[in-house]
Short mmCIF file of C-alpha atoms and ligand atoms in Angstrom, two decimals:
data_model
loop_
_atom_site.label_atom_id
_atom_site.label_comp_id
_atom_site.label_asym_id
_atom_site.label_seq_id
_atom_site.Cartn_x
_atom_site.Cartn_y
_atom_site.Cartn_z
CA UNK G 1 66.80 -151.87 52.49
CA UNK G 2 64.54 -150.16 49.84
CA UNK G 3 65.19 -146.45 48.98
CA UNK G 4 62.65 -143.73 49.81
CA UNK G 5 62.07 -141.37 46.67
CA UNK G 6 61.00 -138.21 46.96
CA UNK G 7 59.77 -136.29 43.98
CA UNK G 8 60.83 -132.69 44.64
CA UNK G 9 60.90 -128.98 42.88
CA UNK G 10 63.39 -126.75 44.19
CA UNK G 11 63.12 -123.24 42.62
CA UNK G 12 59.80 -121.02 42.64
CA UNK G 13 58.42 -118.03 43.32
CA UNK G 14 55.46 -116.34 45.38
CA UNK G 15 54.51 -112.59 45.43
CA UNK G 16 57.07 -111.73 48.02
CA UNK G 17 59.05 -111.40 44.85
CA UNK G 18 57.62 -111.65 41.33
CA UNK G 19 55.68 -114.91 41.49
CA UNK G 20 51.96 -115.01 41.75
CA UNK G 21 50.74 -117.54 43.98
CA UNK G 22 51.39 -117.88 48.10
CA UNK G 23 53.01 -120.71 49.88
CA UNK G 24 49.61 -122.27 50.69
CA UNK G 25 47.98 -122.28 47.11
CA UNK G 26 51.57 -123.47 45.68
CA UNK G 27 51.50 -126.23 48.33
CA UNK G 28 48.15 -127.24 47.16
CA UNK G 29 49.29 -127.34 43.33
CA UNK G 30 52.29 -129.55 44.62
CA UNK G 31 49.83 -132.02 46.38
CA UNK G 32 47.68 -132.14 43.07
CA UNK G 33 50.82 -132.89 41.06
CA UNK G 34 51.86 -135.53 43.17
CA UNK G 35 55.01 -134.04 44.51
CA UNK G 36 56.37 -134.69 47.89
CA UNK G 37 58.66 -131.67 48.36
CA UNK G 38 58.52 -127.92 47.47
CA UNK G 39 61.33 -125.23 48.12
CA UNK G 40 60.47 -121.67 47.36
CA UNK G 41 62.85 -119.52 46.54
CA UNK G 42 62.09 -115.70 46.40
CA UNK G 43 64.64 -113.33 44.71
CA UNK G 44 66.65 -111.84 47.71
CA UNK G 45 64.00 -112.54 50.46
CA UNK G 46 64.29 -115.36 52.53
CA UNK G 47 60.48 -115.73 53.84
CA UNK G 48 59.86 -117.12 57.34
CA UNK G 49 56.90 -118.95 58.75
CA UNK G 50 55.53 -120.67 55.98
CA UNK G 51 58.05 -123.76 56.08
CA UNK G 52 56.04 -126.86 57.32
CA UNK G 53 54.00 -129.75 56.14
CA UNK G 54 50.78 -128.80 54.20
CA UNK G 55 48.19 -131.75 54.33
CA UNK G 56 44.94 -132.08 52.03
CA UNK G 57 42.63 -135.13 51.81
CA UNK G 58 44.92 -137.56 52.89
CA UNK G 59 47.78 -136.05 51.01
CA UNK G 60 50.74 -133.97 51.97
CA UNK G 61 53.76 -131.82 50.73
CA UNK G 62 56.94 -130.83 52.42
CA UNK G 63 57.35 -127.19 51.97
CA UNK G 64 60.85 -125.59 52.53
CA UNK G 65 62.04 -122.23 52.14
CA UNK G 66 65.33 -120.92 50.70
CA UNK G 67 66.20 -118.10 48.69
CA UNK G 68 67.24 -116.93 45.19
CA UNK G 69 70.08 -114.38 45.62
CA UNK G 70 71.45 -112.15 43.26
CA UNK G 71 73.34 -108.59 42.92
CA UNK G 72 70.13 -106.26 41.82
CA UNK G 73 72.55 -103.68 41.43
CA UNK G 74 74.77 -105.38 38.93
CA UNK G 75 74.70 -104.17 35.33
CA UNK G 76 73.89 -106.46 33.68
CA UNK G 77 72.16 -109.26 35.65
CA UNK G 78 73.70 -112.43 36.33
CA UNK G 79 74.98 -115.22 38.72
CA UNK G 80 71.70 -115.87 40.10
CA UNK G 81 72.32 -118.31 43.21
CA UNK G 82 69.73 -120.93 44.89
CA UNK G 83 70.33 -121.07 48.90
CA UNK G 84 68.78 -124.01 50.65
CA UNK G 85 68.97 -124.97 54.39
CA UNK G 86 70.76 -121.20 55.53
CA UNK G 87 67.57 -120.48 57.59
CA UNK G 88 68.61 -116.90 57.15
CA UNK G 89 68.78 -114.04 54.93
CA UNK G 90 71.86 -113.81 52.91
CA UNK G 91 70.99 -111.29 50.35
CA UNK G 92 73.37 -108.56 51.63
CA UNK G 93 76.25 -111.24 50.33
CA UNK G 94 74.88 -110.86 46.51
CA UNK G 95 77.53 -108.55 45.48
CA UNK G 96 80.36 -110.82 45.95
CA UNK G 97 79.49 -114.27 44.65
CA UNK G 98 82.71 -116.08 46.41
CA UNK G 99 81.35 -114.04 49.83
CA UNK G 100 78.15 -115.26 49.25
CA UNK G 101 78.85 -118.94 48.89
CA UNK G 102 81.36 -118.97 51.81
CA UNK G 103 78.89 -117.40 54.24
CA UNK G 104 75.85 -119.84 53.03
CA UNK G 105 78.46 -122.81 53.61
CA UNK G 106 79.39 -121.21 57.14
CA UNK G 107 75.65 -121.70 58.10
CA UNK G 108 75.15 -125.13 56.68
CA UNK G 109 73.49 -123.61 53.65
CA UNK G 110 73.57 -125.69 50.21
CA UNK G 111 74.13 -123.77 47.13
CA UNK G 112 73.04 -124.25 43.49
CA UNK G 113 73.88 -122.23 40.52
CA UNK G 114 70.42 -121.13 39.18
CA UNK G 115 70.00 -121.39 35.31
CA UNK G 116 73.93 -121.21 34.74
CA UNK G 117 73.25 -121.27 30.97
CA UNK G 118 70.35 -118.76 30.21
CA UNK G 119 69.98 -117.14 26.46
CA UNK G 120 68.32 -114.16 26.02
CA UNK G 121 64.81 -113.72 24.58
CA UNK G 122 64.69 -110.34 23.34
CA UNK G 123 61.13 -110.76 21.86
CA UNK G 124 59.79 -110.75 25.38
CA UNK G 125 62.35 -108.45 27.01
CA UNK G 126 64.34 -111.01 28.82
CA UNK G 127 67.92 -110.84 29.03
CA UNK G 128 70.83 -113.55 29.39
CA UNK G 129 70.87 -114.29 33.27
CA UNK G 130 73.63 -116.90 32.92
CA UNK G 131 76.18 -117.69 35.63
CA UNK G 132 79.45 -115.85 34.65
CA UNK G 133 81.55 -115.95 37.81
CA UNK G 134 82.86 -119.41 37.27
CA UNK G 135 86.11 -118.59 39.05
CA UNK G 136 84.05 -119.40 42.41
CA UNK G 137 84.60 -122.65 44.50
CA UNK G 138 82.51 -124.41 47.20
CA UNK G 139 79.14 -124.45 45.53
CA UNK G 140 76.87 -127.75 46.04
CA UNK G 141 75.91 -128.14 42.40
CA UNK G 142 73.95 -126.52 39.58
CA UNK G 143 70.49 -126.45 38.05
CA UNK G 144 71.21 -128.62 34.90
CA UNK G 145 67.95 -128.09 33.68
CA UNK G 146 65.60 -125.08 34.41
CA UNK G 147 62.02 -125.50 32.39
CA UNK G 148 61.41 -121.95 32.28
CA UNK G 149 64.79 -121.08 30.90
CA UNK G 150 64.40 -123.72 28.41
CA UNK G 151 61.14 -122.60 27.46
CA UNK G 152 62.70 -118.92 27.22
CA UNK G 153 65.10 -120.10 24.72
CA UNK G 154 61.97 -121.30 22.39
CA UNK G 155 60.82 -117.63 21.88
CA UNK G 156 62.60 -116.74 18.97
CA UNK G 157 59.49 -115.45 17.09
CA UNK G 158 56.27 -114.59 17.45
CA UNK G 159 54.82 -117.61 15.99
CA UNK G 160 57.21 -119.84 18.04
CA UNK G 161 55.99 -118.28 21.05
CA UNK G 162 52.17 -118.52 20.31
CA UNK G 163 53.02 -122.36 19.55
CA UNK G 164 55.05 -122.93 22.60
CA UNK G 165 52.98 -120.92 24.71
CA UNK G 166 50.06 -123.46 24.03
CA UNK G 167 52.55 -126.62 23.58
CA UNK G 168 55.68 -126.16 25.36
CA UNK G 169 56.21 -130.22 25.45
CA UNK G 170 56.81 -129.58 21.46
CA UNK G 171 60.17 -127.62 22.15
CA UNK G 172 61.18 -129.30 25.05
CA UNK G 173 63.97 -131.84 24.39
CA UNK G 174 66.93 -131.67 26.99
CA UNK G 175 68.83 -129.38 29.19
CA UNK G 176 71.29 -127.15 27.33
CA UNK G 177 74.13 -129.06 25.60
CA UNK G 178 76.47 -126.26 27.09
CA UNK G 179 75.04 -126.89 30.53
CA UNK G 180 75.92 -130.52 30.46
CA UNK G 181 79.19 -129.87 28.98
CA UNK G 182 80.20 -127.50 31.95
CA UNK G 183 78.74 -129.82 34.35
CA UNK G 184 80.69 -132.78 33.07
CA UNK G 185 83.93 -130.27 32.85
CA UNK G 186 83.80 -129.81 36.43
CA UNK G 187 83.25 -133.06 38.01
CA UNK G 188 86.08 -134.63 35.32
CA UNK G 189 88.13 -132.24 36.81
CA UNK G 190 87.76 -133.58 40.37
CA UNK G 191 84.88 -131.40 41.74
CA UNK G 192 81.62 -132.34 42.91
CA UNK G 193 78.86 -130.69 41.56
CA UNK G 194 75.40 -131.98 42.37
CA UNK G 195 72.75 -131.38 39.39
CA UNK G 196 69.26 -130.71 40.32
CA UNK G 197 66.32 -129.81 37.75
CA UNK G 198 63.68 -127.31 38.62
CA UNK G 199 60.61 -125.39 37.51
CA UNK G 200 61.52 -121.75 38.24
CA UNK G 201 57.58 -121.29 38.53
CA UNK G 202 56.20 -117.70 39.00
CA UNK G 203 52.48 -118.71 37.34
CA UNK G 204 52.84 -115.00 35.45
CA UNK G 205 50.58 -114.15 32.73
CA UNK G 206 51.41 -113.05 29.51
CA UNK G 207 49.53 -110.98 27.16
CA UNK G 208 50.43 -111.22 23.32
CA UNK G 209 47.68 -109.28 20.97
CA UNK G 210 44.29 -110.24 22.24
CA UNK G 211 45.60 -113.42 24.05
CA UNK G 212 46.03 -114.04 27.73
CA UNK G 213 47.81 -117.16 28.91
CA UNK G 214 49.54 -117.89 32.16
CA UNK G 215 53.08 -119.22 31.43
CA UNK G 216 52.75 -121.70 33.08
CA UNK G 217 50.59 -122.52 35.97
CA UNK G 218 52.44 -123.84 38.81
CA UNK G 219 50.64 -127.54 38.59
CA UNK G 220 51.69 -127.62 35.20
CA UNK G 221 55.16 -126.83 35.88
CA UNK G 222 55.45 -129.60 38.66
CA UNK G 223 54.56 -132.39 36.57
CA UNK G 224 57.48 -131.27 33.98
CA UNK G 225 61.06 -131.05 35.12
CA UNK G 226 61.60 -132.19 38.73
CA UNK G 227 64.37 -133.64 41.03
CA UNK G 228 63.93 -136.99 42.75
CA UNK G 229 65.56 -137.49 45.50
CA UNK G 230 66.67 -140.93 47.05
CA UNK G 231 67.03 -141.45 50.97
CA UNK G 232 67.96 -144.57 53.12
CA UNK G 233 65.71 -143.04 55.61
CA UNK G 234 61.81 -142.93 55.11
CA UNK G 235 60.33 -139.59 55.74
CA UNK G 236 58.19 -139.67 59.07
CA UNK G 237 55.93 -136.32 58.70
CA UNK G 238 57.72 -134.64 61.29
CA UNK G 239 58.99 -131.27 59.79
CA UNK G 240 62.56 -131.12 60.89
CA UNK G 241 63.49 -134.85 60.40
CA UNK G 242 62.16 -134.90 56.94
CA UNK G 243 63.88 -131.23 56.22
CA UNK G 244 67.18 -132.78 57.42
CA UNK G 245 66.72 -135.84 54.94
CA UNK G 246 65.70 -133.86 51.66
CA UNK G 247 69.11 -131.69 52.42
CA UNK G 248 71.17 -134.73 53.02
CA UNK G 249 70.00 -136.20 50.06
CA UNK G 250 70.91 -132.87 47.87
CA UNK G 251 73.92 -132.52 49.78
CA UNK G 252 75.23 -135.97 48.86
CA UNK G 253 73.96 -135.64 45.26
CA UNK G 254 71.46 -138.88 45.76
CA UNK G 255 69.29 -137.26 43.22
CA UNK G 256 68.20 -137.27 39.62
CA UNK G 257 67.14 -135.11 37.12
CA UNK G 258 63.66 -135.90 35.74
CA UNK G 259 61.34 -134.70 32.92
CA UNK G 260 58.31 -136.16 34.14
CA UNK G 261 56.12 -134.46 31.72
CA UNK G 262 57.66 -137.06 28.83
CA UNK G 263 56.68 -139.87 31.13
CA UNK G 264 56.82 -140.34 34.92
CA UNK G 265 60.51 -141.13 36.09
CA UNK G 266 59.61 -142.83 39.72
CA UNK G 267 61.71 -146.01 40.09
CA UNK G 268 64.45 -144.62 38.23
CA UNK G 269 67.90 -146.09 39.98
CA UNK G 270 71.51 -146.06 39.08
CA UNK G 271 73.99 -148.16 41.29
CA UNK G 272 77.04 -149.70 41.56
CA UNK G 273 77.46 -153.10 43.48
CA UNK G 274 81.20 -153.64 44.95
CA UNK G 275 82.90 -155.98 47.35
CA UNK G 276 81.37 -154.11 50.58
CA UNK G 277 77.99 -152.98 49.43
CA UNK G 278 75.86 -151.18 47.06
CA UNK G 279 76.82 -147.25 46.05
CA UNK G 280 73.90 -145.09 44.64
CA UNK G 281 74.08 -141.89 42.42
CA UNK G 282 76.17 -139.26 44.08
CA UNK G 283 78.53 -141.84 45.99
CA UNK G 284 82.31 -142.37 45.84
CA UNK G 285 83.46 -146.11 45.57
CA UNK G 286 87.21 -147.12 45.84
CA UNK G 287 87.23 -149.49 42.69
CA UNK G 288 90.20 -151.69 43.80
CA UNK G 289 88.17 -154.85 42.93
CA UNK G 290 85.68 -154.04 40.52
CA UNK G 291 82.29 -152.86 40.40
CA UNK G 292 79.15 -153.90 38.52
CA UNK G 293 76.71 -150.86 37.77
CA UNK G 294 73.43 -151.54 37.26
CA UNK G 295 70.57 -149.25 35.80
CA UNK G 296 66.58 -149.74 36.26
CA UNK G 297 64.15 -147.83 34.70
CA UNK G 298 60.30 -147.61 34.95
CA UNK G 299 59.83 -147.15 31.00
CA UNK G 300 61.71 -148.48 28.38
CA UNK G 301 64.38 -146.01 27.19
CA UNK G 302 67.55 -145.62 25.41
CA UNK G 303 69.89 -145.96 28.52
CA UNK G 304 73.38 -144.37 28.00
CA UNK G 305 76.52 -144.63 30.46
CA UNK G 306 78.60 -141.84 30.30
CA UNK G 307 82.35 -141.59 31.72
CA UNK G 308 84.06 -138.45 32.25
CA UNK G 309 81.21 -137.21 29.51
CA UNK G 310 81.75 -139.38 27.08
CA UNK G 311 79.42 -142.24 26.16
CA UNK G 312 80.81 -145.42 26.99
CA UNK G 313 77.71 -147.85 26.75
CA UNK G 314 74.11 -147.61 25.38
CA UNK G 315 71.31 -149.93 25.53
CA UNK G 316 68.46 -148.96 23.40
CA UNK G 317 65.04 -149.63 24.30
CA UNK G 318 65.52 -151.14 27.22
CA UNK G 319 64.49 -151.04 31.10
CA UNK G 320 67.51 -152.73 32.48
CA UNK G 321 71.15 -152.41 31.71
CA UNK G 322 74.26 -154.12 33.55
CA UNK G 323 78.13 -153.33 33.04
CA UNK G 324 81.10 -154.23 34.97
CA UNK G 325 83.80 -152.05 35.22
CA UNK G 326 87.07 -153.50 35.47
CA UNK G 327 89.25 -153.48 38.97
CA UNK G 328 91.30 -149.92 38.87
CA UNK G 329 89.23 -147.91 36.27
CA UNK G 330 88.48 -144.79 37.75
CA UNK G 331 86.40 -141.85 36.37
CA UNK G 332 82.99 -140.04 36.86
CA UNK G 333 80.09 -142.23 35.73
CA UNK G 334 76.64 -140.77 35.30
CA UNK G 335 73.70 -142.35 33.03
CA UNK G 336 71.25 -140.58 30.80
CA UNK G 337 68.19 -142.08 29.66
CA UNK G 338 66.20 -140.74 26.18
CA UNK G 339 62.97 -141.75 25.12
CA UNK G 340 60.51 -141.13 22.41
CA UNK G 341 57.60 -138.48 23.30
CA UNK G 342 55.49 -136.84 21.01
CA UNK G 343 57.70 -138.39 17.87
CA UNK G 344 60.76 -136.81 19.39
CA UNK G 345 63.79 -138.43 21.14
CA UNK G 346 64.15 -136.24 24.78
CA UNK G 347 66.41 -136.23 27.40
CA UNK G 348 64.41 -137.87 30.27
CA UNK G 349 66.61 -138.79 32.95
CA UNK G 350 69.79 -137.22 33.77
CA UNK G 351 71.36 -139.02 37.19
CA UNK G 352 73.96 -137.53 39.32
CA UNK G 353 77.43 -139.34 39.06
CA UNK G 354 78.78 -142.50 40.71
CA UNK G 355 82.60 -141.52 41.05
CA UNK G 356 85.02 -144.28 40.70
CA UNK G 357 88.72 -143.59 42.42
CA UNK G 358 91.58 -145.66 43.60
ZN1 ZN F 401 66.88 -116.76 38.32
ZN1 ZN F 402 64.01 -117.96 39.81
#
């Protein structure tokens, strides 16, 4: 059965915390950008009564509401956590990250470390908001690529701030190498860690000298770094049904991180065929008898297969790749695709792994 693919953005703010646009306006921006799902995550407040389908001119977008939880009294500020699907306020647990993760899991919530690698930007008064409590366990995954964090890292001088405020695509190349390395370390050590990519949209207007610019509008950001979800069930338009489908795809890692701003990623697939069927990204496979891994891309790209964080296969300027993995081989296999955009090779797609074990 063909998979249903849902383009989603899972980290953004409204005036309930420090964002500019309310939920209905965000839904309009998401529909214009062609997203299927948005998940709003205000700081330390779970907003009720706005999660539903929004529709306009024959289009619809599913809006879910979670929360970005962090300890506001902590000095310095660190450890931002995205909580999805808990359907209750959890901010009181923020001072103890492990307690917060446990409390979210107890009520069926999913948890993702927000911008786990987050360099400071002193020029604009932004501090380092990295995740530092790496001793915790039980989180669902991590934000491998946060567009606004990547943008912040480009603001090393007034000249670069101006350049990238008007042309952020010139500086946007890939997730941070440290974020990729941390993800690979965790999965190679046997942990299941689902990678997602998001905007962290606020719609904030910045002023520098006589210039004013919104950095960046929600609609613009919804066309940049997203998470594409894969589901065997199709959405029906029923809120509860489709919400469950989204949360299930996230829990299973049936998703990939997509830089749609470089080229549209819809249709990208990574699968492994074995004697009992076909596994997709996020799945476990018992590799007693060998598997065939397949990559299919909607645009020609440099397709790279990594095992435990190390490149083991590479197909340049291709839309398809096929590789047989011998019986008994184990490891964490994931795919990266890179392509040329504005004259530079960019990280474009980062799939969740297929885990081969015995
Ligand atoms: Zn944050
Ligand atoms: Zn945020």
